[in-house]
Amino acid sequence: MSDVIQLLPDHVANQIAAGEVVQRPASVIKELLENAIDAQATRIQVVIKDAGKTQIQVVDNGIGMSLTDARMSFERHATSKIKSAEDLFSLTTKGFRGEALASIAAIAHVELKTKDEESEVGTIIKIEGSEVSSQEACVTPQGTSISVKNLFYNIPARRNFLKSDAVETRHIIDEFQRVALAHPQISFDLFHNGSELFQLPETNFRQRITNIFGGKTNEKLVPVNEETELVEISGFVSKPEFAKKSRGEQFFFVNNRFIKSPYLNHAVTAAFDGLLKEKSYPGYFLYLKVDPRSIDINIHPTKTEIKFDDEHALYAILRSAIKHSLGQFNVAPVLDFERDANLDTPYDYKNREASVPGVEVDRDFNPFRQENSSGRSKPGTFRKEPAGKWESLYSGMQDEPIEKEEVRHIEFESEEVTGSLFDSSESEPEKSTFQLQKKYIVSTLKSGILVIDQHRAHTRILYEELLKNITVSAAVSQQLLFPLRLQFSSHEMEMLGEIKESLEQTGFVFSSLERDSVEISGIPTLISESEVEMLLEQLFSDLENEVPNNGFSQTDLLARSLAKGMAVKSGMLLNNTEQQHIVNRLFACKEPSLSPSNRSVFITLTVDELDKKFM
Ligand code: ADP
Ligand code: MG
């Protein structure tokens, strides 16, 4: 047989890649703004025509580019920001893939004007559908100006996919605001069809928020500040009385990058527990600083999702920091005089070595757990946390109260460590497991040891189960005593309509779907009522992030998204029964070694390998 495989020509490859990076005009704005920020600009101007469909221009006063770099910048995987794979683990810039300019140039008419400090003159390059049409020297100040005209001119299908000018402008404003909020020390302007939408001078966080959302915002803000080993939190939440009927002003920034996180959003909402009126949403602008090595941003080209090493602890810290602020600022009177023990625990993080988890801080780190000990809470000082999904997962298996289980578990862990040092291993039961850093389940094999990522393992288990429910046999559902009514945008409700049937297979029962709300009367047995909203939110955000027609079936996406949200998080303490349950069910899966997003679920270390290490 003759050879049939060919490399795609660059412009075709670029067009395909562009589909991932550029979904709409707002994505171009985001990429160009991020490039300007990476180039240390202190002043950035954005000019758009017809919601960006006709033209987008971003002008910055950053470091600019040399002639060679200007030309190089349009090559795919050309980046000045990382040099090796290791750099990926300590990213401090916004860009790193070197894909944006190449992608944009593949699907639009682009003009780049730039000059760096050393060059006498600047460079102007015109490029259309990846073809450079002209390159000349020009007079221009230091910095970069990029103009993008006729987006998707050569992909009519994508151009037709764009929504009305009003909708696309909304998306642009959203992206613009996110970037502007993350960088108050940079001045930003936005013009649309000749009129000025925003003019934001350089300032501080608080003032930037007020400049964007209006003068009255200032008095609604309660500052939040917390510093721990794991994370530094700063920013503001809105006072409960200003909570809105729709979730608009909710922003998380991690290392100055806007992210979406239904899980952390849940933590904020939990901090407001009891202070909000039915179905209202608190505003927040929260800035989290974490070690870049402890996050993984490379999971989606649009980069609004980040994976944290210890999401679970982050949840607890965030929730308690906000509770504390609300209490301090007299917003939550019950917390005035007496510090709630529940608030204190995560503060212990301050004084402890991150790598050596102290036994005494463990018990409060599961925010889903029910508070059982009456000694730690006074009636009325805080509400009971709803029982968590992973508890309900194992319900029936656990006849001891949680607290006891945990204590037993801790003893088990230390026994295991010392015991195995001195006892002969033959006497140990084969199936023994222990948890490492509340993140990995370690188990012994005949030939060595097995280290399992608990979150990925559980995600795999739930994913296969959900797929089976959706495609083969529907799951049973738990009826809710009182139907749950949730508010969503009309766009989200549209998505819900499309996946309704699949969701019903997993155990959801929808009693009515309206334009901007849904009533739910039954939910899958694996989740608790308090998590429903978060899971659906996550699902919508996943559906939205997924590129249209990229081959993944919606069923698969749905199962992946729900599984990810329902799975035990890294950072959750698991008792021995739970650990073994995960191990057993994992190895009953069809594909135990990979998570649904194709990441390794476990590694093994054989005795041979160990022997080598001791040579
Ligand atoms: P990435 O940002 O991932 O590196 P891009 O395709 O967005 O990839 O940009 C490619 C390169 O072009 C960047 O690494 C940077 O060196 C250069 N560049 C892009 N925009 C600017 C700008 N506004 N100012 C200076 N250099 C820029
Ligand atoms: Mg970039």
Coordinates of N, CA, C and O in Angstrom, one line a residue, residues 183-334:
H183 N -5.9 44.2 36.6 CA -4.7 45.1 36.5 C -5.0 46.5 36.7 O -4.9 47.3 35.8
P184 N -5.4 46.9 37.9 CA -5.8 48.3 38.1 C -4.6 49.3 37.9 O -4.8 50.4 37.7
Q185 N -3.4 48.8 38.0 CA -2.2 49.7 37.8 C -2.0 50.0 36.4 O -1.0 50.8 36.0
I186 N -2.8 49.4 35.5 CA -2.6 49.8 34.0 C -3.8 50.6 33.6 O -5.0 50.3 34.1
S187 N -3.6 51.6 32.8 CA -4.8 52.4 32.4 C -5.4 51.7 31.1 O -4.7 51.3 30.2
F188 N -6.7 51.7 31.0 CA -7.4 51.0 29.9 C -8.5 52.0 29.3 O -9.2 52.6 30.1
D189 N -8.6 52.0 28.0 CA -9.7 52.6 27.4 C -10.4 51.7 26.4 O -9.7 50.9 25.8
L190 N -11.7 51.8 26.3 CA -12.5 51.0 25.3 C -13.4 51.9 24.5 O -14.2 52.6 25.1
F191 N -13.2 51.9 23.2 CA -14.1 52.7 22.3 C -14.9 51.7 21.4 O -14.3 50.8 20.9
H192 N -16.1 52.0 21.2 CA -16.9 51.2 20.3 C -17.6 52.1 19.3 O -18.4 53.0 19.7
N193 N -17.4 51.9 18.0 CA -18.0 52.7 17.0 C -17.9 54.2 17.3 O -18.8 55.0 17.2
G194 N -16.7 54.6 17.7 CA -16.4 56.0 18.0 C -16.8 56.5 19.3 O -16.4 57.6 19.7
S195 N -17.6 55.8 20.1 CA -17.9 56.3 21.4 C -17.2 55.6 22.5 O -16.9 54.4 22.4
E196 N -16.9 56.3 23.6 CA -16.1 55.8 24.7 C -17.0 55.0 25.6 O -17.9 55.5 26.2
L197 N -16.7 53.7 25.8 CA -17.4 52.9 26.8 C -16.8 52.9 28.2 O -17.4 53.0 29.2
F198 N -15.5 52.9 28.2 CA -14.7 52.9 29.4 C -13.5 53.7 29.3 O -12.8 53.7 28.3
Q199 N -13.2 54.5 30.4 CA -12.0 55.2 30.4 C -11.5 55.0 31.8 O -12.0 55.6 32.8
L200 N -10.5 54.1 32.0 CA -10.1 53.7 33.3 C -8.6 54.2 33.6 O -7.7 53.6 33.1
P201 N -8.5 55.2 34.5 CA -7.1 55.6 34.8 C -6.4 54.6 35.7 O -7.1 53.8 36.3
E202 N -5.1 54.7 35.8 CA -4.4 53.7 36.7 C -4.7 54.1 38.1 O -4.8 55.2 38.5
T203 N -5.0 53.0 38.9 CA -5.5 53.3 40.3 C -5.3 52.0 41.1 O -4.4 51.2 40.8
N204 N -6.0 51.9 42.2 CA -6.0 50.7 43.0 C -7.2 49.8 42.8 O -8.1 50.2 42.1
F205 N -7.2 48.6 43.4 CA -8.3 47.7 43.2 C -9.7 48.3 43.5 O -10.6 48.2 42.7
R206 N -9.8 48.9 44.6 CA -11.1 49.3 45.1 C -11.6 50.4 44.1 O -12.8 50.4 43.7
Q207 N -10.7 51.3 43.7 CA -11.1 52.4 42.8 C -11.5 51.9 41.4 O -12.4 52.3 40.8
R208 N -10.7 50.9 41.0 CA -11.0 50.3 39.7 C -12.4 49.6 39.6 O -13.1 49.8 38.7
I209 N -12.7 49.0 40.7 CA -14.0 48.3 40.8 C -15.1 49.4 40.7 O -16.1 49.3 39.9
T210 N -14.9 50.5 41.5 CA -15.9 51.6 41.5 C -15.9 52.2 40.1 O -17.0 52.6 39.6
N211 N -14.8 52.4 39.5 CA -14.8 53.1 38.1 C -15.5 52.2 37.1 O -16.1 52.8 36.2
I212 N -15.5 50.9 37.3 CA -16.2 50.1 36.3 C -17.7 50.0 36.6 O -18.5 50.1 35.8
F213 N -18.0 49.7 37.9 CA -19.4 49.4 38.3 C -20.1 50.6 38.8 O -21.3 50.4 39.3
G214 N -19.5 51.7 38.9 CA -20.3 52.9 39.3 C -20.0 53.3 40.7 O -19.6 52.5 41.6
G215 N -20.2 54.6 41.0 CA -19.8 55.2 42.3 C -20.3 54.6 43.5 O -19.7 54.5 44.6
K216 N -21.6 54.1 43.4 CA -22.3 53.6 44.6 C -21.6 52.3 45.0 O -21.8 51.8 46.2
T217 N -20.9 51.6 44.2 CA -20.3 50.3 44.5 C -19.4 50.4 45.7 O -19.4 49.5 46.6
N218 N -18.7 51.5 45.8 CA -17.7 51.7 46.9 C -18.2 51.3 48.3 O -17.6 50.6 49.1
E219 N -19.4 51.9 48.6 CA -20.0 51.7 49.9 C -20.5 50.2 50.1 O -20.9 49.9 51.2
K220 N -20.6 49.5 49.1 CA -21.1 48.1 49.2 C -20.0 47.1 49.5 O -20.3 45.9 49.8
L221 N -18.8 47.5 49.4 CA -17.7 46.6 49.5 C -17.1 46.3 50.9 O -16.9 47.3 51.6
V222 N -17.0 45.1 51.2 CA -16.3 44.7 52.5 C -15.0 44.1 52.1 O -14.9 43.1 51.3
P223 N -13.9 44.6 52.6 CA -12.6 44.0 52.3 C -12.4 42.6 52.9 O -12.8 42.3 54.0
V224 N -11.7 41.8 52.1 CA -11.3 40.5 52.6 C -9.8 40.3 52.4 O -9.3 40.6 51.4
N225 N -9.2 40.0 53.5 CA -7.7 39.8 53.4 C -7.3 38.6 54.3 O -7.7 38.4 55.4
E226 N -6.5 37.7 53.7 CA -6.0 36.5 54.4 C -4.7 36.1 53.8 O -4.6 36.1 52.6
E227 N -3.8 35.7 54.7 CA -2.6 35.2 54.2 C -2.2 33.9 54.8 O -2.2 33.8 56.0
T228 N -2.1 32.9 54.0 CA -1.7 31.5 54.5 C -0.5 31.0 53.7 O -0.2 31.6 52.7
E229 N 0.0 29.9 54.1 CA 1.0 29.2 53.3 C 0.6 28.9 51.9 O 1.3 29.0 50.9
L230 N -0.7 28.5 51.8 CA -1.2 28.0 50.6 C -1.6 29.1 49.6 O -1.5 29.0 48.4
V231 N -2.2 30.2 50.2 CA -2.8 31.2 49.3 C -2.9 32.6 50.1 O -3.0 32.6 51.3
E232 N -2.7 33.6 49.3 CA -3.0 35.0 49.8 C -4.2 35.4 49.2 O -4.4 35.5 47.9
I233 N -5.2 35.8 50.0 CA -6.5 36.3 49.5 C -6.6 37.8 49.8 O -6.3 38.2 50.9
S234 N -7.0 38.6 48.7 CA -7.3 39.9 49.0 C -8.5 40.3 48.1 O -8.9 39.5 47.2
G235 N -9.1 41.4 48.3 CA -10.2 41.8 47.5 C -11.5 42.2 48.3 O -11.3 42.5 49.5
F236 N -12.6 42.0 47.7 CA -13.8 42.5 48.4 C -15.0 41.6 48.1 O -15.1 40.9 47.0
V237 N -15.9 41.6 49.1 CA -17.2 41.0 48.8 C -18.3 42.1 49.0 O -18.0 43.0 49.7
S238 N -19.4 41.9 48.4 CA -20.4 42.9 48.6 C -21.2 42.6 49.9 O -21.3 41.5 50.3
K239 N -21.7 43.7 50.5 CA -22.5 43.4 51.7 C -23.7 42.6 51.3 O -24.3 42.9 50.3
P240 N -24.2 41.8 52.3 CA -25.3 40.9 51.9 C -26.5 41.6 51.4 O -27.2 41.2 50.5
E241 N -26.8 42.8 52.0 CA -28.0 43.5 51.6 C -28.0 44.0 50.1 O -29.0 44.4 49.6
F242 N -26.8 44.0 49.5 CA -26.7 44.4 48.1 C -26.6 43.2 47.2 O -26.4 43.4 46.0
A243 N -26.9 42.0 47.7 CA -26.9 40.9 46.8 C -27.9 41.0 45.7 O -28.9 41.7 45.9
K244 N -27.6 40.5 44.6 CA -28.5 40.7 43.4 C -29.3 39.5 43.1 O -28.9 38.4 43.4
K245 N -30.3 39.7 42.3 CA -31.2 38.6 41.8 C -30.5 37.8 40.8 O -30.8 36.6 40.5
S246 N -29.5 38.4 40.1 CA -28.8 37.6 39.1 C -27.3 37.7 39.5 O -26.9 38.6 40.2
R247 N -26.6 36.7 39.1 CA -25.1 36.7 39.4 C -24.4 37.5 38.4 O -24.2 37.1 37.2
G248 N -24.1 38.7 38.7 CA -23.4 39.5 37.7 C -21.9 39.7 38.1 O -21.0 39.2 37.5
E249 N -21.8 40.4 39.2 CA -20.5 40.9 39.6 C -19.7 39.9 40.5 O -19.5 40.1 41.7
Q250 N -19.4 38.8 39.9 CA -18.7 37.8 40.6 C -17.4 37.5 39.9 O -17.4 37.0 38.8
F251 N -16.3 37.8 40.5 CA -15.0 37.7 39.9 C -13.9 37.0 40.8 O -13.7 37.4 41.9
F252 N -13.3 36.0 40.3 CA -12.1 35.4 40.9 C -10.9 35.7 40.0 O -11.0 35.5 38.8
F253 N -9.8 36.1 40.6 CA -8.6 36.2 39.9 C -7.6 35.4 40.6 O -7.4 35.5 41.8
V254 N -6.9 34.5 39.8 CA -5.8 33.8 40.4 C -4.5 34.2 39.8 O -4.4 34.2 38.5
N255 N -3.6 34.7 40.5 CA -2.4 35.3 40.0 C -2.7 36.3 38.9 O -2.1 36.2 37.8
N256 N -3.6 37.1 39.1 CA -4.0 38.2 38.2 C -4.7 37.7 36.9 O -4.7 38.4 35.9
R257 N -5.2 36.5 36.9 CA -5.8 35.9 35.8 C -7.3 35.6 36.2 O -7.5 35.0 37.2
F258 N -8.2 36.1 35.4 CA -9.6 35.8 35.7 C -9.9 34.3 35.5 O -9.5 33.7 34.5
I259 N -10.6 33.7 36.5 CA -10.9 32.3 36.3 C -12.4 32.1 36.7 O -13.0 32.9 37.5
K260 N -13.0 31.0 36.2 CA -14.3 30.6 36.6 C -14.1 29.4 37.5 O -13.4 28.5 37.2
S261 N -14.8 29.4 38.6 CA -14.7 28.2 39.5 C -16.0 28.0 40.3 O -16.2 28.6 41.3
P262 N -16.9 27.2 39.8 CA -18.1 27.0 40.5 C -17.8 26.5 41.9 O -18.6 26.7 42.8
Y263 N -16.7 25.7 42.1 CA -16.4 25.2 43.4 C -16.1 26.3 44.4 O -16.6 26.3 45.5
L264 N -15.2 27.2 43.9 CA -14.9 28.3 44.8 C -16.0 29.3 45.0 O -16.2 29.8 46.1
N265 N -16.8 29.4 44.0 CA -18.1 30.2 44.1 C -18.9 29.6 45.2 O -19.5 30.3 46.0
H266 N -19.0 28.3 45.3 CA -19.7 27.6 46.3 C -19.2 28.0 47.7 O -20.0 28.2 48.6
A267 N -17.9 28.1 47.8 CA -17.3 28.5 49.1 C -17.7 29.9 49.5 O -18.0 30.1 50.7
V268 N -17.8 30.8 48.5 CA -18.2 32.2 48.9 C -19.6 32.1 49.3 O -20.0 32.7 50.4
T269 N -20.5 31.5 48.5 CA -21.9 31.4 48.9 C -22.0 30.8 50.3 O -22.9 31.2 51.1
A270 N -21.2 29.8 50.6 CA -21.3 29.1 51.9 C -21.0 30.1 53.0 O -21.5 30.1 54.1
A271 N -20.0 31.0 52.7 CA -19.6 32.0 53.7 C -20.8 33.0 54.0 O -20.9 33.5 55.1
F272 N -21.6 33.2 53.0 CA -22.8 34.1 53.2 C -24.0 33.3 53.8 O -25.0 33.9 53.9
D273 N -23.8 32.1 54.1 CA -24.9 31.3 54.5 C -25.7 31.9 55.6 O -25.2 32.3 56.6
G274 N -27.0 32.1 55.4 CA -27.9 32.6 56.4 C -28.0 34.1 56.3 O -28.8 34.7 57.0
L275 N -27.2 34.8 55.5 CA -27.2 36.2 55.4 C -27.9 36.8 54.2 O -28.2 37.9 54.1
L276 N -28.2 35.9 53.3 CA -28.8 36.3 52.0 C -30.2 36.0 51.9 O -30.7 35.0 52.5
K277 N -31.0 36.8 51.2 CA -32.3 36.5 51.0 C -32.4 35.3 50.0 O -31.4 35.1 49.2
E278 N -33.5 34.6 50.0 CA -33.7 33.5 49.1 C -33.3 33.9 47.6 O -33.7 34.9 47.1
K279 N -32.5 33.0 47.0 CA -32.1 33.2 45.6 C -31.6 34.6 45.3 O -32.0 35.3 44.4
S280 N -30.6 35.0 46.1 CA -29.9 36.2 45.6 C -28.4 35.9 45.7 O -28.0 35.0 46.4
Y281 N -27.6 36.6 44.9 CA -26.2 36.3 44.7 C -25.4 37.4 45.2 O -25.5 38.6 44.8
P282 N -24.4 37.1 46.0 CA -23.5 38.1 46.5 C -22.5 38.5 45.4 O -22.1 37.7 44.6
G283 N -22.1 39.8 45.4 CA -21.0 40.2 44.5 C -19.7 39.9 45.1 O -19.6 40.0 46.3
Y284 N -18.7 39.6 44.3 CA -17.3 39.5 44.9 C -16.3 39.8 43.9 O -16.5 39.5 42.7
F285 N -15.2 40.3 44.4 CA -14.0 40.6 43.5 C -12.8 40.0 44.4 O -12.3 40.7 45.2
L286 N -12.4 38.8 44.1 CA -11.5 38.2 45.0 C -10.2 37.8 44.2 O -10.2 37.3 43.1
Y287 N -9.1 38.3 44.8 CA -7.8 38.1 44.2 C -7.0 37.0 45.0 O -6.8 37.2 46.2
L288 N -6.7 35.9 44.4 CA -6.0 34.9 45.0 C -4.5 34.8 44.5 O -4.4 34.9 43.2
K289 N -3.6 34.7 45.4 CA -2.2 34.5 44.9 C -1.8 33.2 45.4 O -1.8 32.9 46.6
V290 N -1.3 32.3 44.5 CA -0.8 31.0 44.9 C 0.5 30.8 44.1 O 0.8 31.5 43.2
D291 N 1.2 29.8 44.6 CA 2.5 29.4 44.0 C 2.1 28.9 42.6 O 1.3 28.0 42.4
P292 N 2.7 29.6 41.5 CA 2.4 29.1 40.2 C 2.6 27.6 40.0 O 2.0 27.0 39.1
R293 N 3.5 27.0 40.8 CA 3.7 25.6 40.6 C 2.6 24.8 41.1 O 2.5 23.6 40.9
S294 N 1.7 25.4 41.9 CA 0.6 24.6 42.5 C -0.7 24.7 41.7 O -1.7 24.2 42.1
I295 N -0.6 25.3 40.5 CA -1.8 25.3 39.6 C -1.4 24.8 38.3 O -0.3 24.8 37.8
D296 N -2.4 24.4 37.6 CA -2.3 23.9 36.2 C -3.2 24.7 35.3 O -4.4 24.5 35.4
I297 N -2.7 25.5 34.5 CA -3.6 26.4 33.6 C -3.7 25.8 32.2 O -4.5 26.3 31.5
N298 N -2.9 24.8 32.0 CA -2.8 24.4 30.6 C -3.9 23.5 30.2 O -3.7 22.6 29.4
I299 N -5.1 23.6 30.8 CA -6.1 22.6 30.5 C -7.1 23.1 29.4 O -7.8 22.3 28.9
H300 N -7.1 24.3 29.1 CA -8.0 24.8 28.1 C -7.4 26.0 27.4 O -6.9 26.9 28.1
P301 N -7.5 26.1 26.1 CA -6.9 27.2 25.4 C -7.4 28.6 25.9 O -6.7 29.5 25.9
T302 N -8.7 28.6 26.2 CA -9.2 29.9 26.7 C -8.8 30.2 28.1 O -9.1 31.3 28.6
K303 N -8.3 29.2 28.8 CA -7.6 29.4 30.1 C -8.5 30.1 31.1 O -8.0 30.9 31.9
T304 N -9.8 29.9 31.2 CA -10.5 30.5 32.3 C -10.7 29.4 33.4 O -11.2 29.7 34.4
E305 N -10.1 28.3 33.2 CA -10.3 27.3 34.2 C -8.9 26.9 34.7 O -8.0 26.8 33.9
I306 N -8.7 26.8 36.0 CA -7.4 26.4 36.5 C -7.6 25.2 37.5 O -8.6 25.1 38.1
K307 N -6.6 24.4 37.5 CA -6.7 23.2 38.4 C -5.8 23.5 39.5 O -4.6 23.8 39.3
F308 N -6.3 23.4 40.8 CA -5.4 23.7 41.9 C -5.0 22.3 42.5 O -5.7 21.4 42.5
D309 N -3.8 22.4 43.1 CA -3.3 21.2 43.8 C -4.2 20.8 44.9 O -4.5 19.7 45.2
D310 N -4.5 21.8 45.7 CA -5.2 21.6 46.9 C -6.5 22.4 47.0 O -6.6 23.3 47.8
E311 N -7.4 22.1 46.1 CA -8.6 22.9 45.9 C -9.5 22.9 47.2 O -10.1 23.9 47.5
H312 N -9.4 21.8 47.9 CA -10.3 21.6 49.0 C -9.9 22.5 50.2 O -10.7 23.1 50.8
A313 N -8.6 22.6 50.4 CA -8.1 23.5 51.5 C -8.4 24.9 51.1 O -8.8 25.7 52.0
L314 N -8.2 25.2 49.8 CA -8.5 26.6 49.3 C -10.0 26.9 49.6 O -10.3 28.1 50.0
Y315 N -10.8 26.0 49.4 CA -12.3 26.2 49.7 C -12.5 26.6 51.2 O -13.1 27.6 51.4
A316 N -11.8 25.9 52.1 CA -12.0 26.1 53.5 C -11.5 27.5 53.9 O -12.1 28.2 54.7
I317 N -10.3 27.8 53.4 CA -9.6 29.0 53.7 C -10.5 30.2 53.2 O -10.7 31.2 53.9
L318 N -10.9 30.1 52.0 CA -11.7 31.2 51.3 C -13.0 31.4 52.1 O -13.3 32.5 52.5
R319 N -13.7 30.3 52.4 CA -14.9 30.5 53.1 C -14.7 31.1 54.5 O -15.4 32.0 54.9
S320 N -13.7 30.7 55.2 CA -13.5 31.2 56.5 C -13.0 32.7 56.5 O -13.4 33.5 57.3
A321 N -12.2 33.0 55.5 CA -11.7 34.4 55.4 C -12.9 35.3 55.1 O -13.0 36.4 55.7
I322 N -13.8 34.9 54.3 CA -15.0 35.8 54.0 C -15.9 35.9 55.2 O -16.4 36.9 55.6
K323 N -16.2 34.7 55.9 CA -17.0 34.8 57.1 C -16.4 35.7 58.1 O -17.1 36.5 58.7
H324 N -15.1 35.6 58.2 CA -14.4 36.5 59.2 C -14.6 37.9 58.8 O -14.9 38.8 59.7
S325 N -14.4 38.3 57.6 CA -14.6 39.7 57.1 C -16.0 40.2 57.4 O -16.2 41.3 57.9
L326 N -17.0 39.3 57.0 CA -18.4 39.7 57.2 C -18.6 40.0 58.7 O -19.3 40.9 59.1
G327 N -18.0 39.1 59.5 CA -18.2 39.3 61.0 C -17.5 40.6 61.4 O -18.1 41.4 62.2
Q328 N -16.3 40.8 61.0 CA -15.5 41.9 61.5 C -16.2 43.2 61.1 O -16.1 44.2 61.9
F329 N -16.8 43.3 59.9 CA -17.4 44.5 59.5 C -18.8 44.6 59.9 O -19.6 45.3 59.3
N330 N -19.1 43.9 61.0 CA -20.4 44.0 61.6 C -21.6 43.6 60.6 O -22.7 44.1 60.8
V331 N -21.2 42.9 59.6 CA -22.2 42.5 58.6 C -23.0 41.3 59.1 O -24.2 41.2 58.9
A332 N -22.3 40.5 59.9 CA -22.9 39.3 60.4 C -22.9 39.4 61.9 O -21.9 39.0 62.5
P333 N -23.9 39.9 62.5 CA -23.9 40.2 64.0 C -23.6 39.0 64.8 O -22.9 39.1 65.9
V334 N -24.0 37.8 64.4 CA -23.8 36.7 65.3 C -22.3 36.4 65.5 O -22.0 35.7 66.4

